[in-house]
Short mmCIF file of N, CA and C in Angstrom, two decimals:
data_model
loop_
_atom_site.label_atom_id
_atom_site.label_comp_id
_atom_site.label_asym_id
_atom_site.label_seq_id
_atom_site.Cartn_x
_atom_site.Cartn_y
_atom_site.Cartn_z
N MET A 1 31.65 -19.20 9.89
CA MET A 1 33.10 -19.98 10.42
C MET A 1 33.20 -21.03 9.89
N SER A 2 33.12 -21.80 8.64
CA SER A 2 33.83 -22.49 8.06
C SER A 2 34.95 -22.35 7.02
N GLU A 3 35.51 -21.18 6.99
CA GLU A 3 36.51 -20.78 5.88
C GLU A 3 37.52 -21.61 6.81
N THR A 4 38.36 -21.70 5.51
CA THR A 4 39.74 -22.55 6.29
C THR A 4 40.58 -21.49 5.81
N VAL A 5 41.33 -21.08 7.14
CA VAL A 5 42.59 -20.06 6.97
C VAL A 5 44.12 -20.44 6.74
N SER A 6 44.39 -20.15 5.92
CA SER A 6 45.81 -20.51 5.67
C SER A 6 46.78 -20.17 6.06
N ARG A 7 47.77 -21.08 6.48
CA ARG A 7 48.68 -20.27 7.80
C ARG A 7 49.77 -20.22 7.04
N PHE A 8 50.13 -20.22 5.91
CA PHE A 8 51.04 -19.37 4.67
C PHE A 8 50.63 -18.22 4.53
N ASN A 9 51.71 -17.72 4.65
CA ASN A 9 51.34 -16.09 3.78
C ASN A 9 51.53 -16.35 2.31
N ASP A 10 50.85 -15.77 1.05
CA ASP A 10 51.30 -16.35 -0.12
C ASP A 10 52.66 -14.96 -0.46
N ASP A 11 52.77 -13.95 0.03
CA ASP A 11 53.27 -12.98 -0.67
C ASP A 11 55.00 -13.16 -0.19
N ALA A 12 55.00 -13.83 1.28
CA ALA A 12 56.08 -14.04 1.66
C ALA A 12 56.40 -15.58 1.11
N LEU A 13 55.81 -16.44 1.06
CA LEU A 13 56.19 -17.66 0.32
C LEU A 13 56.50 -17.36 -0.96
N ARG A 14 55.62 -16.51 -1.38
CA ARG A 14 56.51 -16.06 -3.22
C ARG A 14 57.93 -15.50 -3.21
N VAL A 15 58.15 -14.80 -2.19
CA VAL A 15 59.21 -14.21 -2.06
C VAL A 15 60.29 -15.20 -1.72
N PHE A 16 60.17 -16.15 -1.14
CA PHE A 16 61.07 -17.21 -0.63
C PHE A 16 61.31 -17.80 -1.97
N ALA A 17 59.81 -18.60 -2.60
CA ALA A 17 60.46 -19.06 -3.98
C ALA A 17 61.22 -18.52 -4.60
N ILE A 18 60.98 -17.11 -5.32
CA ILE A 18 62.11 -16.39 -5.90
C ILE A 18 63.33 -16.13 -5.78
N LEU A 19 63.41 -15.89 -4.32
CA LEU A 19 64.73 -15.68 -3.46
C LEU A 19 65.20 -17.26 -3.75
N ALA A 20 65.04 -18.43 -3.24
CA ALA A 20 65.48 -19.44 -3.86
C ALA A 20 66.15 -19.57 -5.05
N ALA A 21 65.20 -19.32 -6.26
CA ALA A 21 65.46 -19.56 -7.82
C ALA A 21 66.31 -18.41 -8.23
N GLY A 22 66.37 -17.01 -7.05
CA GLY A 22 67.49 -16.05 -7.76
C GLY A 22 68.60 -16.95 -7.29
N ILE A 23 68.83 -17.75 -5.96
CA ILE A 23 70.27 -18.12 -5.35
C ILE A 23 70.29 -18.79 -6.66
N LEU A 24 69.71 -20.18 -7.11
CA LEU A 24 70.24 -21.10 -8.25
C LEU A 24 70.76 -20.28 -9.35
N LEU A 25 69.57 -19.61 -9.90
CA LEU A 25 70.00 -18.93 -10.97
C LEU A 25 71.44 -18.01 -10.90
N ASN A 26 72.08 -17.63 -10.00
CA ASN A 26 73.09 -16.80 -9.65
C ASN A 26 74.07 -18.03 -10.12
N TRP A 27 73.96 -18.50 -9.21
CA TRP A 27 75.12 -20.02 -9.34
C TRP A 27 75.15 -20.73 -11.14
N GLY A 28 74.43 -20.71 -11.78
CA GLY A 28 73.85 -21.20 -12.80
C GLY A 28 74.76 -20.39 -13.86
N LEU A 29 74.43 -19.13 -13.72
CA LEU A 29 74.88 -17.94 -14.72
C LEU A 29 76.16 -17.62 -14.35
N PHE A 30 76.87 -17.71 -13.31
CA PHE A 30 77.94 -16.82 -12.87
C PHE A 30 79.13 -17.20 -13.85
N PHE A 31 79.04 -18.44 -14.30
CA PHE A 31 80.65 -18.73 -15.22
C PHE A 31 80.19 -18.47 -16.48
N ILE A 32 78.94 -18.08 -17.01
CA ILE A 32 78.67 -17.24 -18.13
C ILE A 32 78.46 -15.99 -18.24
N LEU A 33 77.88 -15.88 -17.60
CA LEU A 33 77.73 -13.90 -17.22
C LEU A 33 78.39 -13.22 -16.32
N ALA A 34 79.35 -13.86 -15.40
CA ALA A 34 80.13 -13.14 -14.29
C ALA A 34 79.75 -11.70 -13.76
N LEU A 35 79.91 -10.66 -14.10
CA LEU A 35 79.52 -9.92 -13.56
C LEU A 35 78.17 -8.87 -13.39
N PHE A 36 77.52 -9.63 -14.44
CA PHE A 36 76.21 -9.57 -15.24
C PHE A 36 75.16 -10.35 -14.91
N THR A 37 75.78 -11.06 -13.87
CA THR A 37 74.43 -12.23 -13.65
C THR A 37 73.79 -11.70 -12.09
N PRO A 38 74.45 -10.78 -11.28
CA PRO A 38 73.28 -10.71 -10.45
C PRO A 38 72.35 -9.48 -10.83
N LEU A 39 72.90 -8.42 -12.08
CA LEU A 39 71.77 -8.11 -12.53
C LEU A 39 70.59 -8.27 -13.03
N LEU A 40 71.29 -8.98 -14.17
CA LEU A 40 70.25 -10.04 -15.15
C LEU A 40 69.49 -10.89 -13.80
N VAL A 41 69.75 -11.55 -12.69
CA VAL A 41 69.09 -12.29 -11.72
C VAL A 41 68.03 -11.38 -11.31
N GLY A 42 68.78 -10.41 -10.73
CA GLY A 42 67.87 -8.96 -10.45
C GLY A 42 66.66 -8.57 -10.95
N PHE A 43 66.96 -8.65 -12.66
CA PHE A 43 65.89 -8.22 -12.99
C PHE A 43 64.52 -8.84 -13.53
N ILE A 44 65.26 -10.34 -12.99
CA ILE A 44 64.11 -11.56 -13.17
C ILE A 44 63.07 -11.62 -12.10
N CYS A 45 63.60 -11.38 -11.23
CA CYS A 45 63.22 -11.44 -9.42
C CYS A 45 62.46 -10.21 -9.63
N GLY A 46 62.55 -9.22 -10.24
CA GLY A 46 61.68 -7.91 -10.03
C GLY A 46 60.57 -7.88 -11.27
N TYR A 47 60.85 -8.55 -12.37
CA TYR A 47 59.71 -8.64 -13.09
C TYR A 47 58.96 -9.79 -12.92
N ILE A 48 59.52 -10.88 -12.03
CA ILE A 48 58.72 -11.82 -11.45
C ILE A 48 57.50 -11.54 -10.28
N LEU A 49 57.92 -10.74 -9.59
CA LEU A 49 57.30 -10.37 -8.11
C LEU A 49 56.42 -8.77 -8.67
N ASP A 50 56.81 -8.11 -9.43
CA ASP A 50 56.12 -6.78 -9.52
C ASP A 50 55.66 -6.08 -8.01
N HIS A 51 56.76 -6.02 -7.43
CA HIS A 51 56.61 -5.65 -6.00
C HIS A 51 58.42 -4.33 -5.54
N LYS A 52 57.95 -3.80 -5.39
CA LYS A 52 59.44 -3.10 -5.64
C LYS A 52 60.28 -3.51 -4.29
N ARG A 53 59.90 -3.49 -3.41
CA ARG A 53 60.25 -3.67 -1.86
C ARG A 53 61.17 -5.53 -1.91
N ASN A 54 59.81 -6.03 -2.21
CA ASN A 54 59.75 -7.20 -2.07
C ASN A 54 61.04 -7.91 -3.37
N ALA A 55 60.83 -6.73 -4.59
CA ALA A 55 62.38 -6.81 -5.73
C ALA A 55 63.24 -6.87 -5.30
N ILE A 56 63.54 -5.59 -4.18
CA ILE A 56 64.92 -5.28 -4.17
C ILE A 56 65.51 -6.20 -3.16
N ILE A 57 64.58 -6.55 -1.85
CA ILE A 57 64.96 -7.63 -1.32
C ILE A 57 65.77 -9.20 -1.57
N ALA A 58 64.63 -9.77 -2.48
CA ALA A 58 64.90 -10.68 -3.41
C ALA A 58 66.26 -10.81 -4.08
N GLY A 59 66.28 -9.64 -4.97
CA GLY A 59 67.48 -9.32 -5.64
C GLY A 59 68.69 -9.21 -4.80
N THR A 60 68.77 -8.81 -3.69
CA THR A 60 70.27 -8.23 -2.98
C THR A 60 70.28 -9.79 -1.74
N LEU A 61 69.89 -10.00 -1.63
CA LEU A 61 69.82 -11.21 -0.70
C LEU A 61 69.97 -12.58 -1.65
N SER A 62 69.80 -12.55 -2.37
CA SER A 62 70.08 -13.97 -3.57
C SER A 62 71.31 -13.81 -4.32
N ALA A 63 71.60 -12.08 -4.14
CA ALA A 63 73.15 -12.28 -4.99
C ALA A 63 74.30 -12.63 -3.44
N ALA A 64 73.96 -11.61 -2.49
CA ALA A 64 74.66 -12.03 -1.39
C ALA A 64 74.75 -13.12 -0.99
N PHE A 65 73.89 -13.91 -1.12
CA PHE A 65 74.26 -15.00 -0.46
C PHE A 65 75.04 -16.47 -1.36
N SER A 66 74.56 -16.38 -2.72
CA SER A 66 75.50 -16.79 -3.48
C SER A 66 76.85 -16.46 -4.13
N TYR A 67 76.75 -15.34 -3.78
CA TYR A 67 77.79 -14.86 -4.15
C TYR A 67 79.02 -14.91 -2.89
N GLY A 68 78.24 -15.22 -2.13
CA GLY A 68 79.23 -15.45 -0.41
C GLY A 68 79.81 -16.66 -0.75
N LEU A 69 78.99 -17.56 -1.34
CA LEU A 69 79.07 -19.09 -1.10
C LEU A 69 80.43 -19.22 -2.50
N LEU A 70 79.92 -18.82 -3.53
CA LEU A 70 80.46 -18.40 -4.41
C LEU A 70 82.47 -18.24 -4.44
N PHE A 71 82.38 -17.12 -3.49
CA PHE A 71 84.07 -16.50 -3.52
C PHE A 71 84.48 -17.08 -2.47
N ILE A 72 83.47 -18.12 -1.27
CA ILE A 72 84.36 -19.02 0.00
C ILE A 72 84.97 -20.13 -0.79
N ALA A 73 84.28 -20.56 -2.07
CA ALA A 73 84.69 -21.97 -2.64
C ALA A 73 85.43 -21.76 -3.53
N THR A 74 85.59 -20.76 -4.31
CA THR A 74 86.42 -20.61 -5.07
C THR A 74 88.05 -19.52 -4.70
N GLY A 75 88.05 -19.81 -3.58
CA GLY A 75 89.11 -19.37 -2.57
C GLY A 75 89.32 -18.02 -2.77
N SER A 76 88.82 -17.03 -3.25
CA SER A 76 88.75 -15.61 -2.96
C SER A 76 88.59 -14.66 -1.59
N VAL A 77 88.85 -15.52 -0.73
CA VAL A 77 88.42 -15.20 0.60
C VAL A 77 89.99 -14.77 1.44
N SER A 78 90.69 -13.67 1.00
CA SER A 78 92.35 -13.83 1.50
C SER A 78 92.11 -12.52 2.87
N ASP A 79 91.21 -11.85 2.54
CA ASP A 79 90.95 -10.48 3.13
C ASP A 79 89.60 -10.92 3.57
N LEU A 80 89.22 -10.56 4.92
CA LEU A 80 87.42 -10.33 5.37
C LEU A 80 86.65 -9.24 4.97
N LEU A 81 87.76 -7.56 4.79
CA LEU A 81 87.26 -6.69 4.17
C LEU A 81 87.33 -6.52 2.88
N VAL A 82 87.89 -7.30 2.23
CA VAL A 82 87.66 -7.24 0.69
C VAL A 82 86.41 -8.09 0.19
N PHE A 83 86.46 -9.04 0.91
CA PHE A 83 85.29 -10.58 0.93
C PHE A 83 84.02 -9.26 0.94
N SER A 84 83.98 -8.87 2.24
CA SER A 84 82.73 -8.72 2.21
C SER A 84 82.48 -7.05 1.67
N GLU A 85 83.44 -6.55 1.18
CA GLU A 85 82.93 -5.25 0.21
C GLU A 85 82.95 -6.28 -1.53
N ALA A 86 83.37 -7.44 -1.48
CA ALA A 86 83.03 -7.73 -3.15
C ALA A 86 81.22 -8.74 -3.12
N VAL A 87 80.80 -9.13 -1.87
CA VAL A 87 79.76 -9.73 -1.46
C VAL A 87 78.87 -7.81 -1.58
N LEU A 88 79.40 -7.14 -1.10
CA LEU A 88 78.33 -5.88 -1.02
C LEU A 88 77.97 -5.30 -2.62
N ILE A 89 79.25 -5.18 -3.04
CA ILE A 89 78.80 -4.57 -4.63
C ILE A 89 78.00 -5.38 -5.56
N MET A 90 78.45 -7.01 -5.49
CA MET A 90 77.08 -7.67 -5.99
C MET A 90 75.83 -7.54 -5.70
N ALA A 91 75.77 -7.33 -4.13
CA ALA A 91 74.24 -7.47 -4.22
C ALA A 91 73.67 -6.46 -3.79
N ILE A 92 74.33 -5.27 -4.01
CA ILE A 92 74.00 -3.88 -4.62
C ILE A 92 73.75 -3.97 -6.17
N ILE A 93 74.27 -4.69 -6.83
CA ILE A 93 74.05 -4.81 -8.40
C ILE A 93 72.62 -5.54 -8.64
N GLY A 94 72.45 -6.51 -7.61
CA GLY A 94 71.35 -7.63 -7.63
C GLY A 94 70.21 -6.86 -6.97
N GLY A 95 69.97 -5.78 -6.10
CA GLY A 95 68.89 -5.15 -5.81
C GLY A 95 68.55 -4.31 -6.83
N VAL A 96 69.40 -3.41 -7.92
CA VAL A 96 69.20 -2.67 -8.79
C VAL A 96 68.56 -3.45 -9.74
N GLY A 97 68.94 -4.44 -10.09
CA GLY A 97 68.33 -5.00 -11.12
C GLY A 97 67.28 -5.24 -10.66
N GLY A 98 67.13 -5.88 -9.37
CA GLY A 98 65.19 -5.97 -9.17
C GLY A 98 64.39 -5.16 -9.20
N PHE A 99 65.12 -3.37 -8.83
CA PHE A 99 64.40 -2.57 -9.33
C PHE A 99 64.13 -2.32 -10.43
N ILE A 100 65.09 -2.49 -11.25
CA ILE A 100 64.80 -2.13 -12.69
C ILE A 100 63.87 -3.35 -13.40
N GLY A 101 63.83 -4.35 -12.86
CA GLY A 101 62.69 -5.65 -13.44
C GLY A 101 61.28 -4.85 -12.87
N THR A 102 61.11 -4.57 -11.60
CA THR A 102 59.92 -4.08 -11.17
C THR A 102 59.32 -2.85 -12.61
N LEU A 103 60.67 -2.02 -12.51
CA LEU A 103 60.07 -0.70 -13.45
C LEU A 103 59.98 -1.12 -14.76
N LEU A 104 59.93 -1.86 -15.39
CA LEU A 104 59.74 -2.59 -16.61
C LEU A 104 58.51 -3.68 -16.37
N TYR A 105 58.43 -4.38 -15.54
CA TYR A 105 57.26 -4.73 -15.42
C TYR A 105 55.94 -3.75 -15.29
N LYS A 106 55.90 -2.64 -14.07
CA LYS A 106 55.11 -1.50 -14.44
C LYS A 106 54.91 -0.63 -15.60
N ARG A 107 56.07 -0.63 -16.55
CA ARG A 107 55.65 -0.24 -17.50
C ARG A 107 55.13 -0.95 -18.62
N MET A 108 55.79 -2.11 -18.57
CA MET A 108 55.13 -3.16 -19.71
C MET A 108 53.22 -3.63 -19.30
N SER A 109 52.65 -3.44 -18.06
CA SER A 109 51.44 -3.91 -17.70
C SER A 109 50.56 -2.37 -17.61
N LYS A 110 51.36 -1.29 -17.95
CA LYS A 110 50.43 -0.09 -18.27
C LYS A 110 50.15 -0.43 -19.94
N SER A 111 51.30 -0.23 -20.49
CA SER A 111 50.68 -0.31 -21.86
C SER A 111 50.50 -1.34 -22.51
N SER A 112 50.11 -2.57 -21.91
CA SER A 112 49.44 -3.80 -22.23
C SER A 112 47.44 -2.89 -22.28
N TYR A 113 47.19 -1.89 -21.24
CA TYR A 113 45.95 -1.53 -21.20
C TYR A 113 45.73 -0.78 -22.16
#
């Protein structure tokens, strides 16, 4: 009974860290890649996480949070319905990127064996 038990769940902490990195990466790449940013960031999150569910969640939430703040900061919030649809579209693109990143990681890890 002398084993130490970690109070932190390693998977949850890893997903949270990638989520925070995805938010910052979305903000940083927005002015360079514009609409392709959530796809690329979701792709990177999916490749690093290597778990479909967590990758889709990280890609979706990072895109939704960062684009929500970006649209508010740029003054693009004229109508609540248009704002929510724009954030939803970017979140879906981020989730698709996370799914594609996971599939690519699985394929590359299979081919390396």
